[in-house]
């Protein structure tokens, strides 16, 4: 692969295709080990909305506070990236450890076949890494054995599914009168909007994983 740039050009961005009924989604745990009951509840939610689900082969492993060794967690992720039937990888939970496997991931497989990656919290490390190296647009959203497994409120569930099923448009923002949104300063601006968990952003400072903000 070519050396990564700090910021991919707009024309180089990779935007995954939306999910359709019957699509296979993978659930991987690149950080901490998921609770079995919450994982089952999250998987049941996905299946109830017409998705097929495959779990990482090592998702029930545990190594100290991690969901298996670095290699095991990376192997699960890579197996899904290399499987053309898997159309999304949804993170099981956050915690810590995702940044430890970034160098082990098969970026070429993801470049050849961009799929949806969804998560937050510790998943920020993965999302910013993929944006910098591939220009991949990922989805920030609830995780299967955390928020989804503990039951989402109706608004969050609706917009989570919308994010998985809709073709993403850069200017789209989910709006709802129940959200207390206020304009701090009027005006217009144009440019990429990057975000995530701030503690992960600061942990990645000075590394090859972080885009130029």
Tab-separated table of C-alpha atoms in Angstrom:
chain	number	residue	atom	x	y	z
A	1	UNK	CA	0.000	0.000	0.000
A	2	UNK	CA	1.027	3.591	-0.514
A	3	UNK	CA	2.263	5.601	2.436
A	4	UNK	CA	-0.697	7.098	4.294
A	5	UNK	CA	-1.603	10.751	3.990
A	6	UNK	CA	-2.704	12.830	6.931
A	7	UNK	CA	-6.026	13.618	5.285
A	8	UNK	CA	-7.567	11.695	2.365
A	9	UNK	CA	-8.921	13.803	-0.476
A	10	UNK	CA	-12.699	13.864	-0.786
A	11	UNK	CA	-12.450	11.913	-4.036
A	12	UNK	CA	-10.492	9.165	-2.251
A	13	UNK	CA	-13.042	8.507	0.476
A	14	UNK	CA	-14.411	4.980	0.755
A	15	UNK	CA	-18.133	4.896	1.555
A	16	UNK	CA	-19.568	1.422	2.260
A	17	UNK	CA	-22.832	0.267	0.757
A	18	UNK	CA	-25.882	0.220	3.059
A	19	UNK	CA	-27.110	-3.016	4.550
A	20	UNK	CA	-30.099	-4.853	3.117
A	21	UNK	CA	-32.457	-7.373	4.726
A	22	UNK	CA	-30.733	-10.737	5.019
A	23	UNK	CA	-27.215	-9.306	4.935
A	24	UNK	CA	-24.613	-10.928	7.176
A	25	UNK	CA	-23.055	-8.746	9.857
A	26	UNK	CA	-20.115	-9.765	12.004
A	27	UNK	CA	-19.736	-8.963	15.696
A	28	UNK	CA	-16.129	-8.686	16.874
A	29	UNK	CA	-14.541	-7.755	20.206
A	30	UNK	CA	-11.276	-5.871	19.528
A	31	UNK	CA	-11.119	-4.534	23.098
A	32	UNK	CA	-12.656	-5.931	26.295
A	33	UNK	CA	-14.587	-9.205	26.651
A	34	UNK	CA	-18.362	-8.873	26.191
A	35	UNK	CA	-20.891	-10.029	28.748
A	36	UNK	CA	-22.552	-13.166	27.387
A	37	UNK	CA	-26.116	-12.145	28.268
A	38	UNK	CA	-25.732	-8.666	26.764
A	39	UNK	CA	-24.081	-10.121	23.671
A	40	UNK	CA	-26.988	-12.518	23.180
A	41	UNK	CA	-29.520	-9.710	23.618
A	42	UNK	CA	-27.660	-7.556	21.078
A	43	UNK	CA	-27.495	-10.392	18.562
A	44	UNK	CA	-31.218	-11.083	19.081
A	45	UNK	CA	-31.916	-7.408	18.295
A	46	UNK	CA	-30.005	-7.627	15.002
A	47	UNK	CA	-31.731	-10.844	14.003
A	48	UNK	CA	-35.126	-9.368	14.822
A	49	UNK	CA	-34.376	-6.681	12.221
A	50	UNK	CA	-33.621	-9.161	9.428
A	51	UNK	CA	-29.829	-9.383	9.670
A	52	UNK	CA	-27.856	-12.600	9.809
A	53	UNK	CA	-25.146	-12.538	12.499
A	54	UNK	CA	-21.764	-14.221	12.770
A	55	UNK	CA	-19.605	-13.961	15.882
A	56	UNK	CA	-15.835	-13.815	15.983
A	57	UNK	CA	-14.375	-17.262	16.632
A	58	UNK	CA	-12.529	-15.927	19.684
A	59	UNK	CA	-15.205	-13.582	21.017
A	60	UNK	CA	-15.660	-15.605	24.218
A	61	UNK	CA	-11.917	-15.811	24.940
A	62	UNK	CA	-10.373	-13.705	27.688
A	63	UNK	CA	-6.786	-12.674	28.321
A	64	UNK	CA	-6.580	-10.512	31.465
A	65	UNK	CA	-8.877	-7.552	30.732
A	66	UNK	CA	-8.930	-8.192	26.947
A	67	UNK	CA	-11.141	-10.388	24.769
A	68	UNK	CA	-8.327	-12.807	23.948
A	69	UNK	CA	-4.762	-12.105	22.886
A	70	UNK	CA	-3.930	-9.329	20.440
A	71	UNK	CA	-3.494	-11.921	17.686
A	72	UNK	CA	-6.807	-13.626	18.463
A	73	UNK	CA	-8.720	-10.349	18.386
A	74	UNK	CA	-7.027	-9.326	15.140
A	75	UNK	CA	-7.672	-12.770	13.631
A	76	UNK	CA	-11.407	-12.421	14.264
A	77	UNK	CA	-11.478	-8.999	12.638
A	78	UNK	CA	-9.408	-10.096	9.644
A	79	UNK	CA	-11.514	-13.213	9.085
A	80	UNK	CA	-14.564	-10.974	8.685
A	81	UNK	CA	-12.735	-8.466	6.477
A	82	UNK	CA	-11.689	-11.292	4.157
A	83	UNK	CA	-15.133	-12.909	3.991
A	84	UNK	CA	-17.076	-11.368	1.070
A	85	UNK	CA	-20.388	-12.429	2.614
A	86	UNK	CA	-19.870	-10.202	5.683
A	87	UNK	CA	-21.195	-6.715	4.893
A	88	UNK	CA	-20.554	-4.998	8.235
A	89	UNK	CA	-18.509	-5.434	11.399
A	90	UNK	CA	-20.184	-4.185	14.558
A	91	UNK	CA	-18.071	-3.855	17.677
A	92	UNK	CA	-19.188	-5.819	20.724
A	93	UNK	CA	-17.993	-3.343	23.365
A	94	UNK	CA	-15.343	-0.779	24.197
A	95	UNK	CA	-12.927	-0.558	27.092
A	96	UNK	CA	-9.283	-0.711	26.080
A	97	UNK	CA	-7.122	-2.672	23.652
A	98	UNK	CA	-8.266	-1.846	20.135
A	99	UNK	CA	-5.199	0.284	19.399
A	100	UNK	CA	-3.007	-2.739	20.201
A	101	UNK	CA	-4.237	-4.637	17.119
A	102	UNK	CA	-4.273	-1.878	14.498
A	103	UNK	CA	-0.936	-2.890	12.968
A	104	UNK	CA	-2.223	-6.469	12.613
A	105	UNK	CA	-5.292	-5.617	10.513
A	106	UNK	CA	-5.589	-6.502	6.825
A	107	UNK	CA	-6.141	-3.054	5.318
A	108	UNK	CA	-5.846	-4.373	1.781
A	109	UNK	CA	-8.916	-6.568	2.271
A	110	UNK	CA	-10.922	-3.577	3.495
A	111	UNK	CA	-9.651	-1.371	0.680
A	112	UNK	CA	-10.738	-3.935	-1.914
A	113	UNK	CA	-14.158	-4.380	-0.317
A	114	UNK	CA	-15.188	-1.477	1.962
A	115	UNK	CA	-17.811	-2.524	4.487
A	116	UNK	CA	-19.562	-0.798	7.367
A	117	UNK	CA	-17.601	-0.576	10.620
A	118	UNK	CA	-19.689	0.612	13.567
A	119	UNK	CA	-18.739	1.347	17.161
A	120	UNK	CA	-17.579	4.076	19.519
A	121	UNK	CA	-15.566	4.506	22.715
A	122	UNK	CA	-12.366	2.453	22.260
A	123	UNK	CA	-13.462	1.898	18.653
A	124	UNK	CA	-12.380	5.499	18.007
A	125	UNK	CA	-8.809	4.246	17.581
A	126	UNK	CA	-9.914	1.888	14.819
A	127	UNK	CA	-12.151	4.450	13.128
A	128	UNK	CA	-9.527	7.202	12.971
A	129	UNK	CA	-6.851	4.722	11.867
A	130	UNK	CA	-9.018	3.505	8.993
A	131	UNK	CA	-9.877	7.061	8.002
A	132	UNK	CA	-6.250	8.111	7.857
A	133	UNK	CA	-4.934	5.053	6.011
A	134	UNK	CA	-7.872	4.241	3.734
A	135	UNK	CA	-10.217	7.222	3.774
A	136	UNK	CA	-12.898	4.825	5.051
A	137	UNK	CA	-16.020	6.477	6.425
A	138	UNK	CA	-17.209	4.558	9.485
A	139	UNK	CA	-20.335	4.779	11.607
A	140	UNK	CA	-20.237	5.977	15.202
A	141	UNK	CA	-22.986	4.145	17.011
A	142	UNK	CA	-24.016	1.809	19.831
A	143	UNK	CA	-22.139	-1.424	20.436
A	144	UNK	CA	-23.793	-4.810	20.392
A	145	UNK	CA	-22.894	-6.224	23.823
A	146	UNK	CA	-23.039	-2.848	25.551
A	147	UNK	CA	-25.721	-0.342	24.563
A	148	UNK	CA	-27.715	-2.617	22.235
A	149	UNK	CA	-27.560	-5.533	24.659
A	150	UNK	CA	-28.918	-3.359	27.455
A	151	UNK	CA	-31.821	-2.240	25.245
A	152	UNK	CA	-31.780	0.958	23.232
A	153	UNK	CA	-34.409	3.650	23.576
A	154	UNK	CA	-36.684	3.876	20.535
A	155	UNK	CA	-35.032	6.997	19.073
A	156	UNK	CA	-31.531	5.536	19.292
A	157	UNK	CA	-32.660	2.187	17.876
A	158	UNK	CA	-34.408	3.900	14.970
A	159	UNK	CA	-31.389	5.977	14.029
A	160	UNK	CA	-28.925	3.125	14.567
A	161	UNK	CA	-30.853	1.033	12.046
A	162	UNK	CA	-31.190	4.020	9.732
A	163	UNK	CA	-27.414	4.463	9.795
A	164	UNK	CA	-26.909	0.822	8.825
A	165	UNK	CA	-29.541	0.798	6.087
A	166	UNK	CA	-29.322	4.263	4.530
A	167	UNK	CA	-26.881	5.457	1.898
A	168	UNK	CA	-24.773	7.969	3.803
A	169	UNK	CA	-24.748	11.579	2.710
A	170	UNK	CA	-22.053	13.831	4.141
A	171	UNK	CA	-24.482	16.610	5.053
A	172	UNK	CA	-27.074	14.442	6.788
A	173	UNK	CA	-27.614	15.000	10.511
A	174	UNK	CA	-30.271	13.095	12.410
A	175	UNK	CA	-32.694	15.618	13.836
A	176	UNK	CA	-35.288	15.265	16.543
A	177	UNK	CA	-37.244	17.816	18.547
A	178	UNK	CA	-36.318	15.939	21.726
A	179	UNK	CA	-32.663	16.850	21.278
A	180	UNK	CA	-31.655	20.091	22.954
A	181	UNK	CA	-29.534	21.481	20.125
A	182	UNK	CA	-28.545	25.147	20.173
A	183	UNK	CA	-26.561	27.209	17.672
A	184	UNK	CA	-23.489	28.618	19.396
A	185	UNK	CA	-22.469	30.816	16.461
A	186	UNK	CA	-24.297	31.418	13.203
A	187	UNK	CA	-22.444	30.912	9.945
A	188	UNK	CA	-21.398	28.304	7.412
A	189	UNK	CA	-18.294	26.194	7.055
A	190	UNK	CA	-17.127	23.392	4.818
A	191	UNK	CA	-14.744	20.570	5.634
A	192	UNK	CA	-14.393	17.108	7.118
A	193	UNK	CA	-15.825	16.630	10.601
A	194	UNK	CA	-13.846	14.153	12.679
A	195	UNK	CA	-14.620	13.075	16.190
A	196	UNK	CA	-14.716	10.228	18.653
A	197	UNK	CA	-13.773	9.489	22.225
A	198	UNK	CA	-11.404	12.257	23.337
A	199	UNK	CA	-9.272	10.031	25.553
A	200	UNK	CA	-8.499	7.829	22.525
A	201	UNK	CA	-7.731	10.851	20.356
A	202	UNK	CA	-5.187	12.099	22.876
A	203	UNK	CA	-3.704	8.611	23.310
A	204	UNK	CA	-3.035	8.483	19.557
A	205	UNK	CA	-1.269	11.851	19.379
A	206	UNK	CA	2.111	11.563	17.697
A	207	UNK	CA	1.347	8.157	16.144
A	208	UNK	CA	0.765	7.048	12.557
A	209	UNK	CA	-2.849	6.235	13.490
A	210	UNK	CA	-4.214	9.757	13.800
A	211	UNK	CA	-5.407	11.973	10.931
A	212	UNK	CA	-4.347	15.611	10.851
A	213	UNK	CA	-7.169	17.556	12.437
